[in-house]
mmCIF file of C-alpha atoms in Angstrom:
data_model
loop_
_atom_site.group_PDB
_atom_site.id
_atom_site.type_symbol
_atom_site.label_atom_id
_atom_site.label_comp_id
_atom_site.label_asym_id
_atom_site.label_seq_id
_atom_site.Cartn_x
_atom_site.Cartn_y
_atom_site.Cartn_z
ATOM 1 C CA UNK A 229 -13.940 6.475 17.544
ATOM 2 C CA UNK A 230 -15.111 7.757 20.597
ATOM 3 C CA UNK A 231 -15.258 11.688 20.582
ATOM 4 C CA UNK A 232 -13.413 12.964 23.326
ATOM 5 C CA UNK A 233 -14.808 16.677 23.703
ATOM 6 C CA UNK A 234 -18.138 15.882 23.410
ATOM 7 C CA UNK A 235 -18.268 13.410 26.319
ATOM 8 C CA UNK A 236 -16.360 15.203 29.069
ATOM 9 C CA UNK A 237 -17.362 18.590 27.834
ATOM 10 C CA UNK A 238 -13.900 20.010 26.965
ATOM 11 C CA UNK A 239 -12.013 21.811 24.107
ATOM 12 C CA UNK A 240 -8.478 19.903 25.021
ATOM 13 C CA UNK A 241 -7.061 16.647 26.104
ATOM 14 C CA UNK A 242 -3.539 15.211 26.518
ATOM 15 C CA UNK A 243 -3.376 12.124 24.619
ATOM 16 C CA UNK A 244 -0.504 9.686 24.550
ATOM 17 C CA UNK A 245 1.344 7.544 21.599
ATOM 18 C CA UNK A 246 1.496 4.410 23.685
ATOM 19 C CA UNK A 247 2.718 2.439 26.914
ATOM 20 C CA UNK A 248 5.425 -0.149 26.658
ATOM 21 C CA UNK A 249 7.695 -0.758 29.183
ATOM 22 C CA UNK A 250 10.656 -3.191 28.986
ATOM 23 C CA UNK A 251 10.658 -6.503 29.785
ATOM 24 C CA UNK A 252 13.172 -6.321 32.347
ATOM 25 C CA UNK A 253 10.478 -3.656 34.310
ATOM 26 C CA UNK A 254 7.836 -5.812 34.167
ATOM 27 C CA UNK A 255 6.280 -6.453 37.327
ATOM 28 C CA UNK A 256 7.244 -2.839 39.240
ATOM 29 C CA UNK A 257 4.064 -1.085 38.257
ATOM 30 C CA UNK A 258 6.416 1.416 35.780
ATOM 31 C CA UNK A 259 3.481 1.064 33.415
ATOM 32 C CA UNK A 260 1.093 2.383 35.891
ATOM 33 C CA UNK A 261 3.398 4.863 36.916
ATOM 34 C CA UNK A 262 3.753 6.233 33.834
ATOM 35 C CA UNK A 263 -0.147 6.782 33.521
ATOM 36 C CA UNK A 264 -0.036 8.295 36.846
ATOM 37 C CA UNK A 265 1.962 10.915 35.795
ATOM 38 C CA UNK A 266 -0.580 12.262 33.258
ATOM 39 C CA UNK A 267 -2.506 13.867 36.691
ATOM 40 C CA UNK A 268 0.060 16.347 37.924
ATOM 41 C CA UNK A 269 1.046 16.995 34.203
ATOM 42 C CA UNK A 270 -2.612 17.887 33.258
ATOM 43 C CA UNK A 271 -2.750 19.934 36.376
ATOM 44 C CA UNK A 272 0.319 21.538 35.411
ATOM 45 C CA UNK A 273 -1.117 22.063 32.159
ATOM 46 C CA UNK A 274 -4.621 23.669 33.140
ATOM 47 C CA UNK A 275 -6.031 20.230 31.167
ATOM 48 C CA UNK A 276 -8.724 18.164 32.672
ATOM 49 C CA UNK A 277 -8.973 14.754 30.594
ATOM 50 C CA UNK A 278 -6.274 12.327 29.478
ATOM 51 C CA UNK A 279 -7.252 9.633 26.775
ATOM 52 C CA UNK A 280 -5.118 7.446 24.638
ATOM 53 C CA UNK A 281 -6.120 4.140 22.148
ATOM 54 C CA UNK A 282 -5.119 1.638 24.358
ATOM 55 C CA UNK A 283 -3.536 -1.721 22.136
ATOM 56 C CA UNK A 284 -2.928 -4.393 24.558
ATOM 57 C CA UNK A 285 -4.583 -6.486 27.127
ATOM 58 C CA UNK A 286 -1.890 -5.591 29.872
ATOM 59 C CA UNK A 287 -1.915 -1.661 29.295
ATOM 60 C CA UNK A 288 -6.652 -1.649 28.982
ATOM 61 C CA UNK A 289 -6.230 -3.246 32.400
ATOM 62 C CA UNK A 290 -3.722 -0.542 34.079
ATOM 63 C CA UNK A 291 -5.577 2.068 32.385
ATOM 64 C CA UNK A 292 -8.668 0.705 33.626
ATOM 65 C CA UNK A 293 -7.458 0.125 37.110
ATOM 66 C CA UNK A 294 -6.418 3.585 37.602
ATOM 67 C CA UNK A 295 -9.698 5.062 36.847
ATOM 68 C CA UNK A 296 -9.558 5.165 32.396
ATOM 69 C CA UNK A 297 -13.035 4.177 31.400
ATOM 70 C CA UNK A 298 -13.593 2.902 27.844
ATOM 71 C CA UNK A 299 -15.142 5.464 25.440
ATOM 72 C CA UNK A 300 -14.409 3.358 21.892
ATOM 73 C CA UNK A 301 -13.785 -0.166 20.958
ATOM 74 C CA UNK A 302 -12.955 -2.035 17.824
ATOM 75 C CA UNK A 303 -11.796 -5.867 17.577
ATOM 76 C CA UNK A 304 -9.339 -6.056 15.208
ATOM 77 C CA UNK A 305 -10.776 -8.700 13.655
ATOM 78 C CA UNK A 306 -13.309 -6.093 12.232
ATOM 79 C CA UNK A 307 -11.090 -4.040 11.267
ATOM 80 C CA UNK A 308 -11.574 -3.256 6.897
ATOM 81 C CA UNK A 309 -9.388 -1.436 4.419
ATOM 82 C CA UNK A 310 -10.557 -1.456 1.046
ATOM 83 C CA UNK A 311 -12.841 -4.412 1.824
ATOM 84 C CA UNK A 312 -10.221 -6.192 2.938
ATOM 85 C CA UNK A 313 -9.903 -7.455 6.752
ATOM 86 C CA UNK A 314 -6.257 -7.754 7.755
ATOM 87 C CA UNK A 315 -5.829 -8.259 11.022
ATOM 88 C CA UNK A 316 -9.464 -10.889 10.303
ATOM 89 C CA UNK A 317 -7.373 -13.824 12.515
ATOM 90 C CA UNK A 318 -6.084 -11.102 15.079
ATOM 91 C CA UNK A 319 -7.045 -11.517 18.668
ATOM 92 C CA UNK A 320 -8.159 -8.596 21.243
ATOM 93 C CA UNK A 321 -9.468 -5.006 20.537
ATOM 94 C CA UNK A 322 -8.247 -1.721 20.394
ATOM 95 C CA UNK A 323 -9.955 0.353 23.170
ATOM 96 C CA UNK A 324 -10.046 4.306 23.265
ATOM 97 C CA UNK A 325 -10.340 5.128 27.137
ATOM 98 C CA UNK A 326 -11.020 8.462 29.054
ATOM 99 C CA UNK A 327 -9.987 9.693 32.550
ATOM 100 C CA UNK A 328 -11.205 13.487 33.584
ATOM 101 C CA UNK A 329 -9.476 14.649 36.802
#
């Protein structure tokens, strides 16, 4: 899903785990925030692109907003293992998404 070097030309990118942010934060940008901070950490780093699968409505759009631009999708209603579809009645897509500095 969505090859990473190949696109923006590089042989390493900082990829994340995921973005949640509490409930009680919601609504103070910490999610956005916390994206942010992947640009002076790459720079620190000597890395040029940041990607991450992206899970959730909410965290696409901040991602997206901030300059991420989608490299991969899948709809999780797609999704097989063995032939079988388990997330078949599962709304939304997972999106793989890209940001070079």
């Amino acid at each position: 899903m969505g090859n990473v070097y190949e696109k923006y030309g590089v042989n390493k990118y900082l990829s994340g785990m995921g973005l949640a942010v509490d409930a009680d934060y919601h609504g103070f940008n910490a999610g956005q925030r916390i994206l942010e901070c992947r640009r002076p950490l790459c720079e620190r780093l000597g890395v040029q692109v940041t990607a991450t699968v992206f899970t959730a409505p909410a965290s696409q759009h901040i991602a997206s907003k901030i300059g991420f631009e989608p490299l991969a999708e899948l709809e999780y209603a797609t999704y097989e293992d063995n032939g079988q579809k388990p997330f078949a009645s599962a709304p939304g897509k997972a999106i793989v998404m890209g940001l070079k500095f």
